[in-house]
Short mmCIF file of C-alpha atoms in Angstrom, two decimals:
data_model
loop_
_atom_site.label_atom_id
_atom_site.label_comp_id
_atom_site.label_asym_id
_atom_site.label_seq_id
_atom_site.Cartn_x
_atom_site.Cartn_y
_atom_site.Cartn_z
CA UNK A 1 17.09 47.78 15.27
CA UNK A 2 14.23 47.64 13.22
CA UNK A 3 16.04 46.94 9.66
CA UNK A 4 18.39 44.36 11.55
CA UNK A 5 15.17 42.31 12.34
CA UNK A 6 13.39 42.77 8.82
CA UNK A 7 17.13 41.65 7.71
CA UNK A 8 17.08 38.34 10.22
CA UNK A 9 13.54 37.90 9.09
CA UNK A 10 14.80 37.85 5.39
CA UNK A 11 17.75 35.65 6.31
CA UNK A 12 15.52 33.07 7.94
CA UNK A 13 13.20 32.71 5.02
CA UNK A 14 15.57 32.64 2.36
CA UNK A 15 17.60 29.79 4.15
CA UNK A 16 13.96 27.93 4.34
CA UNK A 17 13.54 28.49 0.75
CA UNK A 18 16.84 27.22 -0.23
CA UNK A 19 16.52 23.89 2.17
CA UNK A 20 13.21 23.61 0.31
CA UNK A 21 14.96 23.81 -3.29
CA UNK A 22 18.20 21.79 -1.53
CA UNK A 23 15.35 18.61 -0.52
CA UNK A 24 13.72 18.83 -4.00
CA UNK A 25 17.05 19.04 -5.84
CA UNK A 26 18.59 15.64 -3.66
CA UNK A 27 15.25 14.30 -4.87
CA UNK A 28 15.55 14.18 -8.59
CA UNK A 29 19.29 13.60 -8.36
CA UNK A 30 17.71 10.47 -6.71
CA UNK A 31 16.32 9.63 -9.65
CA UNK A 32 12.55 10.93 -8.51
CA UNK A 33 9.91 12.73 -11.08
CA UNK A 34 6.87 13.89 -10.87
CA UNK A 35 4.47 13.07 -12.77
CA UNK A 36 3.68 15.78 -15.62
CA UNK A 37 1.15 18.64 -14.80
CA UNK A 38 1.22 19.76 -18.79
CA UNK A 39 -0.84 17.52 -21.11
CA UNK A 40 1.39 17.51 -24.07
CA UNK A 41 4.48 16.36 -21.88
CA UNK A 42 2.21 13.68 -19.89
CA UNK A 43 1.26 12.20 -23.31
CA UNK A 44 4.71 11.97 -24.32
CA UNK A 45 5.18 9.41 -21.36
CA UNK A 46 1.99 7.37 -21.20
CA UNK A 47 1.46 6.98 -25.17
CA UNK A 48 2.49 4.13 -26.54
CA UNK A 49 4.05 4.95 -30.42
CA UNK A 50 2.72 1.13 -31.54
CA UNK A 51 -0.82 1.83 -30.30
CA UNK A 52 -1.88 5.67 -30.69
CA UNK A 53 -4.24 6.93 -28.29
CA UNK A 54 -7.32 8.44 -29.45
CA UNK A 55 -10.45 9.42 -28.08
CA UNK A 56 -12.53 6.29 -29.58
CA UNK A 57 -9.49 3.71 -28.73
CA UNK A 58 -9.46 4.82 -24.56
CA UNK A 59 -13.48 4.72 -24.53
CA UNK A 60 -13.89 1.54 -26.47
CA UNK A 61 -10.83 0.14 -24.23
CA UNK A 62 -12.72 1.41 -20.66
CA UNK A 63 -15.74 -0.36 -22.49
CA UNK A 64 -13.69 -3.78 -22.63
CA UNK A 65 -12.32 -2.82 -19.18
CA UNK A 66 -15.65 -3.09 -17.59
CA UNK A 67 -17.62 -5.88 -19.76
CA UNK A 68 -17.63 -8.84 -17.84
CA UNK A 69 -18.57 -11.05 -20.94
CA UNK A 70 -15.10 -11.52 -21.86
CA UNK A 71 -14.63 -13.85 -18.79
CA UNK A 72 -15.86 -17.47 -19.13
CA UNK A 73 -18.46 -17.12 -16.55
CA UNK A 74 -19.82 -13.68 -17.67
CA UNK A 75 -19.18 -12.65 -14.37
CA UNK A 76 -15.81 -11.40 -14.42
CA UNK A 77 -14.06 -8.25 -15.74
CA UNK A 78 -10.56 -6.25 -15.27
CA UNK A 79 -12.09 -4.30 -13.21
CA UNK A 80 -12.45 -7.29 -10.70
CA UNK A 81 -9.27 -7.86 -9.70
CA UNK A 82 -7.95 -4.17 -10.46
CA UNK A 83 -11.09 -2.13 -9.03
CA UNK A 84 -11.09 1.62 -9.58
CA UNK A 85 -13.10 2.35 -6.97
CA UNK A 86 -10.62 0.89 -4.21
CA UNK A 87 -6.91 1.77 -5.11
CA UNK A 88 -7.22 -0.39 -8.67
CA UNK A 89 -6.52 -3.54 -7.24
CA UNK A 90 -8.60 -6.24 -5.15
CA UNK A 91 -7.85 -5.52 -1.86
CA UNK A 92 -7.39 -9.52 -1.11
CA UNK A 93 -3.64 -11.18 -0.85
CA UNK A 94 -3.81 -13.60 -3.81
CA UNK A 95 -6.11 -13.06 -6.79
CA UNK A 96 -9.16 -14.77 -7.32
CA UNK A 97 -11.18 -15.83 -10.31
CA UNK A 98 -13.01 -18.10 -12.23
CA UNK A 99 -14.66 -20.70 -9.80
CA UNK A 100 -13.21 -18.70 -6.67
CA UNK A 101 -9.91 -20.22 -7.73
CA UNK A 102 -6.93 -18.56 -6.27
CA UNK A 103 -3.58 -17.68 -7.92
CA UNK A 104 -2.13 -20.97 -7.64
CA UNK A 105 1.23 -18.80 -6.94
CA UNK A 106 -0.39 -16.71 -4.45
CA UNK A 107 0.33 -13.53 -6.60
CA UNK A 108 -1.69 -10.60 -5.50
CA UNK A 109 -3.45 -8.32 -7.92
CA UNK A 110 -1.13 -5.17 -8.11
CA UNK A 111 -2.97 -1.86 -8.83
CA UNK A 112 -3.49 -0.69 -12.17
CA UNK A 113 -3.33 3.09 -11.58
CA UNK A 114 -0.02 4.17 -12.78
CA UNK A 115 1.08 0.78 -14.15
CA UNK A 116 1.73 2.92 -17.46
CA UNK A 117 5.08 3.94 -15.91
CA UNK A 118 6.35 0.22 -15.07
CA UNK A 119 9.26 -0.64 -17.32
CA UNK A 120 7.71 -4.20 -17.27
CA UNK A 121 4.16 -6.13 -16.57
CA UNK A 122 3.05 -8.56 -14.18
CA UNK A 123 5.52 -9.62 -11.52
CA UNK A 124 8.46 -11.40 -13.29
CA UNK A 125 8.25 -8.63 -15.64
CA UNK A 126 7.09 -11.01 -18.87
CA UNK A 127 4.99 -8.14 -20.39
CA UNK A 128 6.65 -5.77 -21.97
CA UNK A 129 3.72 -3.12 -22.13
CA UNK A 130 -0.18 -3.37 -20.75
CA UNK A 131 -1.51 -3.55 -23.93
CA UNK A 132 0.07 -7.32 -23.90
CA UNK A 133 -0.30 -7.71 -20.34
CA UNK A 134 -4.01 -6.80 -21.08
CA UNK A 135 -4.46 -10.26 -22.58
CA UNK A 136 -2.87 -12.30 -19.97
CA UNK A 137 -5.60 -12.41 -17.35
CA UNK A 138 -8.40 -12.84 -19.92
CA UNK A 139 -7.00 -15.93 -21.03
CA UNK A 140 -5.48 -17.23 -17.67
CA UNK A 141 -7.24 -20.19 -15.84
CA UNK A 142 -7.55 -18.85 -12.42
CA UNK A 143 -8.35 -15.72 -13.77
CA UNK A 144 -11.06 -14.95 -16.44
CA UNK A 145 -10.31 -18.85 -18.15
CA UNK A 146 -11.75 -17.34 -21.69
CA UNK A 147 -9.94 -19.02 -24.98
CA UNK A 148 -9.22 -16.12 -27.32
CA UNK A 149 -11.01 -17.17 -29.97
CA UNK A 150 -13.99 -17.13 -27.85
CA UNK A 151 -13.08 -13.51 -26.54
CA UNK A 152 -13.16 -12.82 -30.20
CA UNK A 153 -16.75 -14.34 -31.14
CA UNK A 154 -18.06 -12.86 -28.47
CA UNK A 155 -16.82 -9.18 -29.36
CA UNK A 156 -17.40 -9.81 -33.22
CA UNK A 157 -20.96 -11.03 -32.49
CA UNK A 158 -21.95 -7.19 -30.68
CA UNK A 159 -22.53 -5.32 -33.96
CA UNK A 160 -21.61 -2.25 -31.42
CA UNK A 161 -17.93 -3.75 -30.34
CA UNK A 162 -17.44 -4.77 -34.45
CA UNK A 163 -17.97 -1.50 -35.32
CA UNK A 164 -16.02 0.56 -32.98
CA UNK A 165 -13.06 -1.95 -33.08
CA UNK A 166 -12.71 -1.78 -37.17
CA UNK A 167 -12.74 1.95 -37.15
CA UNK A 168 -11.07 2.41 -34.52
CA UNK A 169 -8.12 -0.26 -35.90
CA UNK A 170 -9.00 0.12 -39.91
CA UNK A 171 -7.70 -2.95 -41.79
CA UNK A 172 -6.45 -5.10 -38.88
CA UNK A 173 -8.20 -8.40 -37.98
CA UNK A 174 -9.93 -8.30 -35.18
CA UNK A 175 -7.95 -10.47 -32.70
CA UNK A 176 -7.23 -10.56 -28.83
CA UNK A 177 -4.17 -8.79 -29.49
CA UNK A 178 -6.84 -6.09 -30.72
CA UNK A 179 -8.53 -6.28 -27.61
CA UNK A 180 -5.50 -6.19 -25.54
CA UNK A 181 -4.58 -2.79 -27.62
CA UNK A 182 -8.16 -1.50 -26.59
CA UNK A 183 -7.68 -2.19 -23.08
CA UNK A 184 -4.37 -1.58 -22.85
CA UNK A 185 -5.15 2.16 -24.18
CA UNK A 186 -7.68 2.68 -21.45
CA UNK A 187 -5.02 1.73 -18.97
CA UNK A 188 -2.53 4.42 -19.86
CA UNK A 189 -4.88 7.49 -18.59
CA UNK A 190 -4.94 5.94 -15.59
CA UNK A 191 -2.42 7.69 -13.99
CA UNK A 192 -2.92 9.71 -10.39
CA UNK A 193 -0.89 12.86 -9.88
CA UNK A 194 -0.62 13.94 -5.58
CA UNK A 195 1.21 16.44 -3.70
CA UNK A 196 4.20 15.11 -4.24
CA UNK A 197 4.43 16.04 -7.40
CA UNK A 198 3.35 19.46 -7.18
CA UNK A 199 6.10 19.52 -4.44
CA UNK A 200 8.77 17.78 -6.72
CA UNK A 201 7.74 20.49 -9.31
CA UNK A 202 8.48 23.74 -6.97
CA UNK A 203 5.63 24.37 -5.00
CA UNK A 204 7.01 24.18 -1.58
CA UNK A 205 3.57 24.17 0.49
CA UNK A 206 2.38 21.04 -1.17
CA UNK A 207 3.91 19.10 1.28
CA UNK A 208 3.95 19.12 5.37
CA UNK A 209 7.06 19.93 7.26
CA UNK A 210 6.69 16.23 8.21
CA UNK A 211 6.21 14.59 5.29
CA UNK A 212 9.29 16.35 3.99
CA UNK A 213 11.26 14.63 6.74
CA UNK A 214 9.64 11.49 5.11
CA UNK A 215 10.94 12.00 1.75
CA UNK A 216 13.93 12.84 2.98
CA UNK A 217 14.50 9.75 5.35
CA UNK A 218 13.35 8.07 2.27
CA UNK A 219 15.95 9.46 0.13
CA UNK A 220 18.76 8.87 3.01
CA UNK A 221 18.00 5.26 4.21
CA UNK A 222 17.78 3.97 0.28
CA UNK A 223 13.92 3.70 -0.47
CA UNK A 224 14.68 5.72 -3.77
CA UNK A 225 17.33 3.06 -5.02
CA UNK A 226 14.59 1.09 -6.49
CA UNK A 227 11.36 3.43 -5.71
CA UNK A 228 12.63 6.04 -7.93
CA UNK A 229 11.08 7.59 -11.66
CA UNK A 230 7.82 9.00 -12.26
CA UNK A 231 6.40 5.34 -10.98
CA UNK A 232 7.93 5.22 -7.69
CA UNK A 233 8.64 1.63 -9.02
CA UNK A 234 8.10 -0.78 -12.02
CA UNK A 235 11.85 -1.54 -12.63
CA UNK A 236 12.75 -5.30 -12.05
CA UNK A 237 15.02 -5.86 -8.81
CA UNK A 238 16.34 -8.76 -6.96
CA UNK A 239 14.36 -9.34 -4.21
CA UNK A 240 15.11 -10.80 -1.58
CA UNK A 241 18.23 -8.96 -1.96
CA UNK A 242 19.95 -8.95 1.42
CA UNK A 243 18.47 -10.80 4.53
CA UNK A 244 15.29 -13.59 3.51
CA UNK A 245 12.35 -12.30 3.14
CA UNK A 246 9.88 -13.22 6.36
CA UNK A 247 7.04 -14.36 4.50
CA UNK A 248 8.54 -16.64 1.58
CA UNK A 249 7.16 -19.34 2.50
CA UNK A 250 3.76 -18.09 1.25
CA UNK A 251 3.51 -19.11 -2.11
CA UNK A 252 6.38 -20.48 -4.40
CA UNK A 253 7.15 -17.65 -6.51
CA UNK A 254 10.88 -16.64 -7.04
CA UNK A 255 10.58 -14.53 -9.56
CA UNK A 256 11.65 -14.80 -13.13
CA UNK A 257 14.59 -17.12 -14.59
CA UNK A 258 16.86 -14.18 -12.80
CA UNK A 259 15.38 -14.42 -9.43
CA UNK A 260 14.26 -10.43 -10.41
CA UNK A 261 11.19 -9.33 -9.13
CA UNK A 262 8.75 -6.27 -10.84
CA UNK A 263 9.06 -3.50 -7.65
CA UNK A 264 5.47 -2.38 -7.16
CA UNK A 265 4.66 1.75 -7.39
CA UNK A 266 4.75 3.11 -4.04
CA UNK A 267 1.93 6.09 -5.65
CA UNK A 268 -1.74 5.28 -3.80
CA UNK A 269 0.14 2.37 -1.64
CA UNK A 270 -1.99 3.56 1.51
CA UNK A 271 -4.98 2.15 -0.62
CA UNK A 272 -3.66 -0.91 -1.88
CA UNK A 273 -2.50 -3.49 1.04
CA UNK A 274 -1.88 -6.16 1.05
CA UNK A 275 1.88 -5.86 0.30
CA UNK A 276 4.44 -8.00 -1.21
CA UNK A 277 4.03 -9.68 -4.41
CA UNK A 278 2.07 -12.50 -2.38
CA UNK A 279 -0.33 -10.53 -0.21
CA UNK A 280 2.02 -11.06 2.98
CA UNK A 281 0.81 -8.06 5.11
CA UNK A 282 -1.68 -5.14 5.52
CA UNK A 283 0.17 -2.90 7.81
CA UNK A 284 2.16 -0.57 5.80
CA UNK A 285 4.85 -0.24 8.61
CA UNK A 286 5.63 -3.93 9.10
CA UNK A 287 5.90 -3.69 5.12
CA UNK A 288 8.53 -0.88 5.84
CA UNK A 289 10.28 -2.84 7.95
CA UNK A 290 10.65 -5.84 6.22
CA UNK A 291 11.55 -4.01 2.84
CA UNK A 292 14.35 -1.98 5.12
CA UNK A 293 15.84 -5.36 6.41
CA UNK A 294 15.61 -7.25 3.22
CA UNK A 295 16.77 -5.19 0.28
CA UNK A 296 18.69 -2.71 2.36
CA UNK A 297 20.14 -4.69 4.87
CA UNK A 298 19.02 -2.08 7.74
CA UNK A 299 17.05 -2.54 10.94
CA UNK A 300 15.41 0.74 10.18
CA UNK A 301 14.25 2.21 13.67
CA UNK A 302 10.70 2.65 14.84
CA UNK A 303 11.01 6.85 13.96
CA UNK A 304 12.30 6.01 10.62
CA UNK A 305 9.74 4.16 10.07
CA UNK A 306 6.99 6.26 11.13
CA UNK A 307 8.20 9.22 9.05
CA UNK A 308 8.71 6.92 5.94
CA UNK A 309 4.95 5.97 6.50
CA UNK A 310 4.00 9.83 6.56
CA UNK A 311 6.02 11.01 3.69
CA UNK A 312 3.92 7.81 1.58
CA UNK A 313 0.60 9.43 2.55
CA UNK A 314 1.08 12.10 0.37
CA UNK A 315 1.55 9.60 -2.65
CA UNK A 316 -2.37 9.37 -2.41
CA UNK A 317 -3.22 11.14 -5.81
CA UNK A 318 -6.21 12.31 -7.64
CA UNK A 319 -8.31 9.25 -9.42
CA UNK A 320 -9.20 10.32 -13.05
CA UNK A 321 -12.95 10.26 -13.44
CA UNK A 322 -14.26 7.10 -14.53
CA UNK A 323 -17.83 6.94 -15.58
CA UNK A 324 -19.39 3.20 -15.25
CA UNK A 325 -20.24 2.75 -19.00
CA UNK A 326 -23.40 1.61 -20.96
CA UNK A 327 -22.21 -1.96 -22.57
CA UNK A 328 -23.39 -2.19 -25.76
CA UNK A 329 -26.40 -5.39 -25.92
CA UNK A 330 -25.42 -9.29 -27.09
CA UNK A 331 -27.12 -10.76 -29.68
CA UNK A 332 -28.72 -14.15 -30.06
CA UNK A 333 -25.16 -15.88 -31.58
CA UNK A 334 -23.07 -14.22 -28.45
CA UNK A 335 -21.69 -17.00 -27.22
CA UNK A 336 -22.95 -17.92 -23.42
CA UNK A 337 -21.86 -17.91 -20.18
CA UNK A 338 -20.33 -20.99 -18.64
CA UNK A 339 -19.89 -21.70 -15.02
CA UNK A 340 -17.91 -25.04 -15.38
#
């Protein structure tokens, strides 16, 4: 009697291990990946061949990052609109800039953790890396309304900025495409490994019995036809796809000249609501919803729903550390701020 339990026992537990390997297997045939736990392979995905990374480049990038001088006001920086501190992103459905002007689109500031692993930049996709996209919002109107020659005076006239920026790109003018390779460097370590990924990388407990229900009703309903790869997102999709899309009347965009639309990385997405690419909602489950209906064509019932919702908590990762860091001083010729 005794061996036939221990033998039940080991039946039991075997079968949970293999529906444990079966769920993490139908994941990455999905298409999901997590992200890297060894350096050498992470760097392989978040460096960018054209622009190196290096020690000097990410620090003199976070520098630029932070320094609101490169806005016309002097009161604006990336980190404004894509805030480390709160999920990389603003928190507010359309961003706002220079003057308190909103995005005339209503386009809402998506989060920069993790961006690395979008295929494209910005919402209709027109950036091909964030190095470029890096350069966008500095010289953007509603954003930080700086001309790039200014940008440029004002970084060539901090001896400190000068210096770091000609070693750390020997014999290349100094530029905003310079800049934008600064920043841009800085961007790609900010990536956020969770749970999931130990999970999607064998280790079993990293995950609830309910959030593995999640991933699964994930997989099954058709999340992971266009939430899939390391980013969980950044591939450009039609959207709407199916049904309309409840809250198109906010804003005008469409998209680009395809009607395609950048899908947003579902990795930290408890942190950064609003939804939608114009801000349309804050509850995560009406965003479930409406993504079910519209690009899947499904009326996805209030249990999907709920264990959808569950499975994305544990897409929450760990933030790098970020120290706040010392800008370097202006000098007398830095140009000044203007509030026009």
């Amino acid at each position: 009697m005794k061996s036939k339990i221990i033998f039940l026992t080991s039946l039991v537990v075997s079968s949970s291990l293999l529906a444990g390997e079966s769920l993490i297997q139908k994941a990455k045939d999905a298409g999901l990946q997590p992200i890297p736990s060894n350096e050498k392979e992470l760097l392989k995905l978040i460096d960018n061949p054209n622009n190196k990374l290096s020690k000097e480049k990410i620090e003199l990038g976070k520098k630029l990052y932070f320094d609101p001088r490169l806005s016309k006001s002097a009161l604006i920086s990336c980190n404004t609109c894509h805030n480390l501190a709160i999920g990389g992103d603003d928190n507010i459905p359309a961003a706002t800039g220079h003057k308190w002007t909103a995005n005339p689109h209503h386009l809402n500031s998506p989060t920069v953790y993790n961006a690395v692993f979008n295929k494209r930049q910005f919402w209709d996709g027109r950036s091909p890396d964030l190095e470029d996209q890096a350069t966008g919002p500095i010289q953007a109107a509603p954003e930080m309304d700086m001309d790039a020659k200014e940008v440029v005076k004002i970084v060539k006239s901090i001896p400190e900025y000068k210096n770091q920026l000609n070693k750390v790109f020997p014999n290349e003018e100094i530029t905003i495409k310079t800049i934008g390779k600064a920043i841009g460097a800085f961007e790609r370590t900010l990536v956020t490994p969770s749970r999931y990924d130990k999970y999607l990388s064998g280790n079993e407990k990293a995950l609830t019995s309910s959030e593995k229900e999640g991933l699964k009703t994930f997989i099954n309903v058709g999340c992971a036809s266009c939430h899939t790869g390391v980013g969980l997102g950044g591939s450009m999709q039609p959207f709407p796809a199916v049904k309309k899309y409840k809250y198109a009347n906010i804003g005008d965009f469409k998209g680009n000249k395809d009607g395609l639309v950048r899908t947003p990385t579902l990795r930290n997405i408890v942190e950064t609501a609003p939804y939608f690419h114009n801000g349309a909602t804050y509850d995560l489950k009406e965003a479930i919803a409406i993504m079910g209906e519209t690009q899947l064509g499904k009326k996805l019932s209030k249990s999907e729903i709920d264990s959808i919702a569950v499975f994305l908590n544990s897409l929450t990762g760990d933030k790098p550390t970020v120290t706040y860091p010392v800008l370097p001083v202006e000098t007398k010729t830095t140009p000044k701020p203007n509030l026009n």
